[in-house]
Tab-separated table of N, CA and C in Angstrom:
chain	number	residue	atom	x	y	z
A	1	MET	N	75.537	41.653	61.975
A	1	MET	CA	75.093	41.777	63.214
A	1	MET	C	74.354	43.270	62.988
A	2	SER	N	72.999	43.389	63.650
A	2	SER	CA	72.506	44.684	63.738
A	2	SER	C	73.203	45.521	64.864
A	3	ARG	N	72.978	46.812	64.784
A	3	ARG	CA	73.587	47.719	65.726
A	3	ARG	C	72.651	47.355	67.146
A	4	GLU	N	71.380	47.038	67.102
A	4	GLU	CA	70.934	46.686	68.193
A	4	GLU	C	71.540	45.370	69.022
A	5	GLN	N	71.587	44.392	68.159
A	5	GLN	CA	72.186	43.368	68.864
A	5	GLN	C	73.603	43.177	69.465
A	6	ILE	N	74.358	44.472	68.731
A	6	ILE	CA	75.726	44.593	69.379
A	6	ILE	C	75.465	45.508	70.687
A	7	ILE	N	74.281	46.249	70.813
A	7	ILE	CA	74.189	46.931	71.926
A	7	ILE	C	73.704	45.932	72.958
A	8	ARG	N	72.707	45.224	72.628
A	8	ARG	CA	72.204	44.422	73.480
A	8	ARG	C	73.360	43.320	74.287
A	9	ASP	N	74.335	42.570	73.228
A	9	ASP	CA	75.294	41.724	73.459
A	9	ASP	C	76.297	42.977	74.865
A	10	THR	N	76.307	44.110	74.275
A	10	THR	CA	77.451	44.886	75.040
A	10	THR	C	76.981	45.300	76.642
A	11	ALA	N	75.196	45.210	76.492
A	11	ALA	CA	74.590	45.596	77.705
A	11	ALA	C	74.651	44.385	78.558
A	12	TYR	N	74.490	43.419	78.057
A	12	TYR	CA	74.560	41.881	78.637
A	12	TYR	C	76.221	41.631	79.504
A	13	ALA	N	77.239	42.198	78.544
A	13	ALA	CA	78.555	42.109	79.186
A	13	ALA	C	78.783	43.083	80.448
A	14	ILE	N	78.132	44.113	80.427
A	14	ILE	CA	78.391	45.209	81.074
A	14	ILE	C	77.458	44.585	82.675
A	15	TRP	N	76.228	43.830	82.420
A	15	TRP	CA	75.385	43.497	83.534
A	15	TRP	C	76.306	42.505	84.329
A	16	GLU	N	76.988	41.467	83.428
A	16	GLU	CA	77.817	40.623	84.066
A	16	GLU	C	79.266	40.871	84.515
A	17	ALA	N	79.370	41.779	84.219
A	17	ALA	CA	80.926	42.559	84.922
A	17	ALA	C	80.618	43.181	86.014
A	18	GLU	N	79.455	43.717	86.339
A	18	GLU	CA	78.921	44.437	87.671
A	18	GLU	C	78.461	43.310	88.400
A	19	GLY	N	78.714	42.035	88.309
A	19	GLY	CA	78.008	41.118	89.198
A	19	GLY	C	76.461	40.970	89.183
A	20	ARG	N	75.703	41.187	87.646
A	20	ARG	CA	74.449	40.767	87.434
A	20	ARG	C	73.437	41.560	88.657
A	21	PRO	N	73.485	42.734	88.679
A	21	PRO	CA	72.586	43.391	89.794
A	21	PRO	C	71.205	43.476	88.949
A	22	SER	N	70.066	43.445	89.687
A	22	SER	CA	68.913	43.539	89.402
A	22	SER	C	68.419	45.062	89.312
A	23	GLY	N	67.598	45.265	88.424
A	23	GLY	CA	66.937	46.785	88.417
A	23	GLY	C	67.947	47.768	87.729
A	24	ARG	N	68.694	47.342	86.779
A	24	ARG	CA	70.198	48.473	86.142
A	24	ARG	C	70.080	48.239	85.000
A	25	ASP	N	68.770	47.518	84.311
A	25	ASP	CA	68.986	47.176	82.602
A	25	ASP	C	68.986	48.662	82.159
A	26	ARG	N	68.224	49.615	82.382
A	26	ARG	CA	68.353	51.039	81.459
A	26	ARG	C	69.799	51.623	81.506
A	27	ASP	N	70.235	51.577	82.556
A	27	ASP	CA	71.841	52.067	82.884
A	27	ASP	C	72.710	51.179	82.094
A	28	HIS	N	72.604	50.032	82.000
A	28	HIS	CA	73.271	49.258	81.210
A	28	HIS	C	73.236	49.138	79.748
A	29	TRP	N	72.104	49.436	79.302
A	29	TRP	CA	71.611	49.861	78.055
A	29	TRP	C	72.349	50.914	77.920
A	30	ALA	N	72.174	52.134	78.079
A	30	ALA	CA	72.692	53.605	78.254
A	30	ALA	C	74.268	53.396	77.860
A	31	LYS	N	74.684	52.800	78.966
A	31	LYS	CA	76.037	52.640	78.799
A	31	LYS	C	76.817	51.778	77.437
A	32	ALA	N	75.888	50.925	77.301
A	32	ALA	CA	76.346	49.869	76.285
A	32	ALA	C	76.017	51.121	74.833
A	33	GLU	N	75.021	51.619	74.455
A	33	GLU	CA	74.576	52.370	73.536
A	33	GLU	C	75.619	53.411	73.548
A	34	GLN	N	76.431	54.048	74.501
A	34	GLN	CA	77.669	55.048	74.313
A	34	GLN	C	78.684	54.500	73.600
A	35	GLN	N	78.962	53.162	74.378
A	35	GLN	CA	80.293	52.424	74.000
A	35	GLN	C	80.184	52.054	72.382
A	36	VAL	N	79.084	51.515	72.004
A	36	VAL	CA	78.726	51.405	70.564
A	36	VAL	C	79.169	52.371	69.644
A	37	ALA	N	78.505	53.468	70.008
A	37	ALA	CA	78.336	54.521	69.276
A	37	ALA	C	79.805	55.083	69.465
A	38	MET	N	80.705	55.004	70.434
A	38	MET	CA	82.217	55.513	70.173
A	38	MET	C	82.719	54.590	69.505
A	39	SER	N	82.528	53.243	69.403
A	39	SER	CA	83.442	52.373	68.709
A	39	SER	C	82.947	52.406	66.818
A	40	MET	N	81.761	52.747	66.918
A	40	MET	CA	81.517	53.090	65.337
A	40	MET	C	81.873	54.362	64.858
A	41	ASP	N	81.626	55.454	65.930
A	41	ASP	CA	82.443	56.598	65.426
A	41	ASP	C	84.032	56.251	65.018
A	42	ALA	N	84.733	55.829	66.054
A	42	ALA	CA	86.230	55.602	65.733
A	42	ALA	C	86.506	54.860	64.394
A	43	SER	N	85.625	53.803	64.063
A	43	SER	CA	85.861	52.908	63.106
A	43	SER	C	85.491	53.790	61.761
A	44	ARG	N	84.531	54.620	61.673
A	44	ARG	CA	84.291	55.335	60.946
A	44	ARG	C	85.334	56.238	60.678
A	45	GLN	N	85.760	56.862	61.578
A	45	GLN	CA	87.342	57.811	61.428
A	45	GLN	C	88.423	57.088	60.503
A	46	GLN	N	88.246	56.022	60.870
A	46	GLN	CA	89.421	55.186	60.310
A	46	GLN	C	89.088	54.537	59.024
A	47	GLY	N	87.881	54.584	58.732
A	47	GLY	CA	87.396	54.100	57.313
A	47	GLY	C	87.214	52.565	57.375
A	48	GLU	N	86.860	51.993	58.724
A	48	GLU	CA	86.473	50.685	58.628
A	48	GLU	C	85.319	50.579	58.854
A	49	GLU	N	84.859	49.089	58.804
A	49	GLU	CA	83.495	48.958	59.182
A	49	GLU	C	83.451	48.636	60.847
A	50	ALA	N	82.695	49.157	61.474
A	50	ALA	CA	82.277	49.115	62.804
A	50	ALA	C	82.728	47.492	63.446
A	51	ALA	N	83.461	47.438	64.137
A	51	ALA	CA	83.650	45.954	64.686
A	51	ALA	C	82.953	45.746	65.985
A	52	PRO	N	82.377	44.758	66.139
A	52	PRO	CA	81.309	44.297	67.272
A	52	PRO	C	81.906	43.961	68.698
A	53	ILE	N	81.488	44.713	69.286
A	53	ILE	CA	82.204	44.274	70.810
A	53	ILE	C	81.843	42.714	71.218
A	54	ALA	N	82.990	42.394	71.702
A	54	ALA	CA	83.156	40.757	71.987
A	54	ALA	C	82.055	40.566	72.942
A	55	LYS	N	81.379	39.622	72.369
A	55	LYS	CA	80.422	38.752	73.428
A	55	LYS	C	80.619	38.243	74.509
A	56	PRO	N	80.134	38.230	75.566
A	56	PRO	CA	80.589	37.400	76.698
A	56	PRO	C	80.289	36.131	76.312
A	57	ALA	N	81.626	35.353	76.767
A	57	ALA	CA	81.271	33.733	76.440
A	57	ALA	C	80.457	32.951	77.304
A	58	ALA	N	80.179	33.605	78.363
A	58	ALA	CA	79.078	32.972	79.483
A	58	ALA	C	77.680	32.854	79.035
A	59	ARG	N	77.468	33.961	78.081
A	59	ARG	CA	76.190	34.049	77.760
A	59	ARG	C	75.411	32.781	77.191
A	60	LYS	N	75.986	31.751	76.561
A	60	LYS	CA	75.567	30.920	75.565
A	60	LYS	C	75.120	29.964	76.823
A	61	LYS	N	75.948	29.881	78.010
A	61	LYS	CA	75.809	29.103	79.047
A	61	LYS	C	74.653	29.310	79.883
A	62	ALA	N	74.408	30.701	80.242
A	62	ALA	CA	73.211	31.072	80.768
A	62	ALA	C	72.073	30.874	80.563
A	63	VAL	N	72.244	31.288	79.011
A	63	VAL	CA	70.885	31.067	78.203
A	63	VAL	C	70.365	29.527	78.171
A	64	ARG	N	71.309	28.598	78.221
A	64	ARG	CA	71.008	27.409	78.193
A	64	ARG	C	70.533	26.826	79.528
A	65	LYS	N	71.030	27.135	80.742
A	65	LYS	CA	70.662	26.854	81.814
A	65	LYS	C	69.412	27.534	82.257
A	66	GLN	N	69.195	28.762	81.778
A	66	GLN	CA	67.508	29.435	81.940
A	66	GLN	C	66.530	28.430	81.202
A	67	ALA	N	67.027	28.029	80.170
A	67	ALA	CA	65.851	27.234	79.323
A	67	ALA	C	65.587	25.981	79.889
A	68	ILE	N	66.594	25.292	80.757
A	68	ILE	CA	66.134	23.965	81.428
A	68	ILE	C	65.116	24.101	82.484
């Protein structure tokens, strides 16, 4: 999974956790970038490959509902 996809999934999870507010996408993206960077740095220090941040389970359902 690419770094950008990990950030995208993380930003989506943040957006959902905050109640899906509109107009905060840049804030969520910036927060996700920070979280991913910290996760990757910590993994590098431990000599491990960066583990992706968990994807929100509801994302697939939300995407399917929008497609209908």
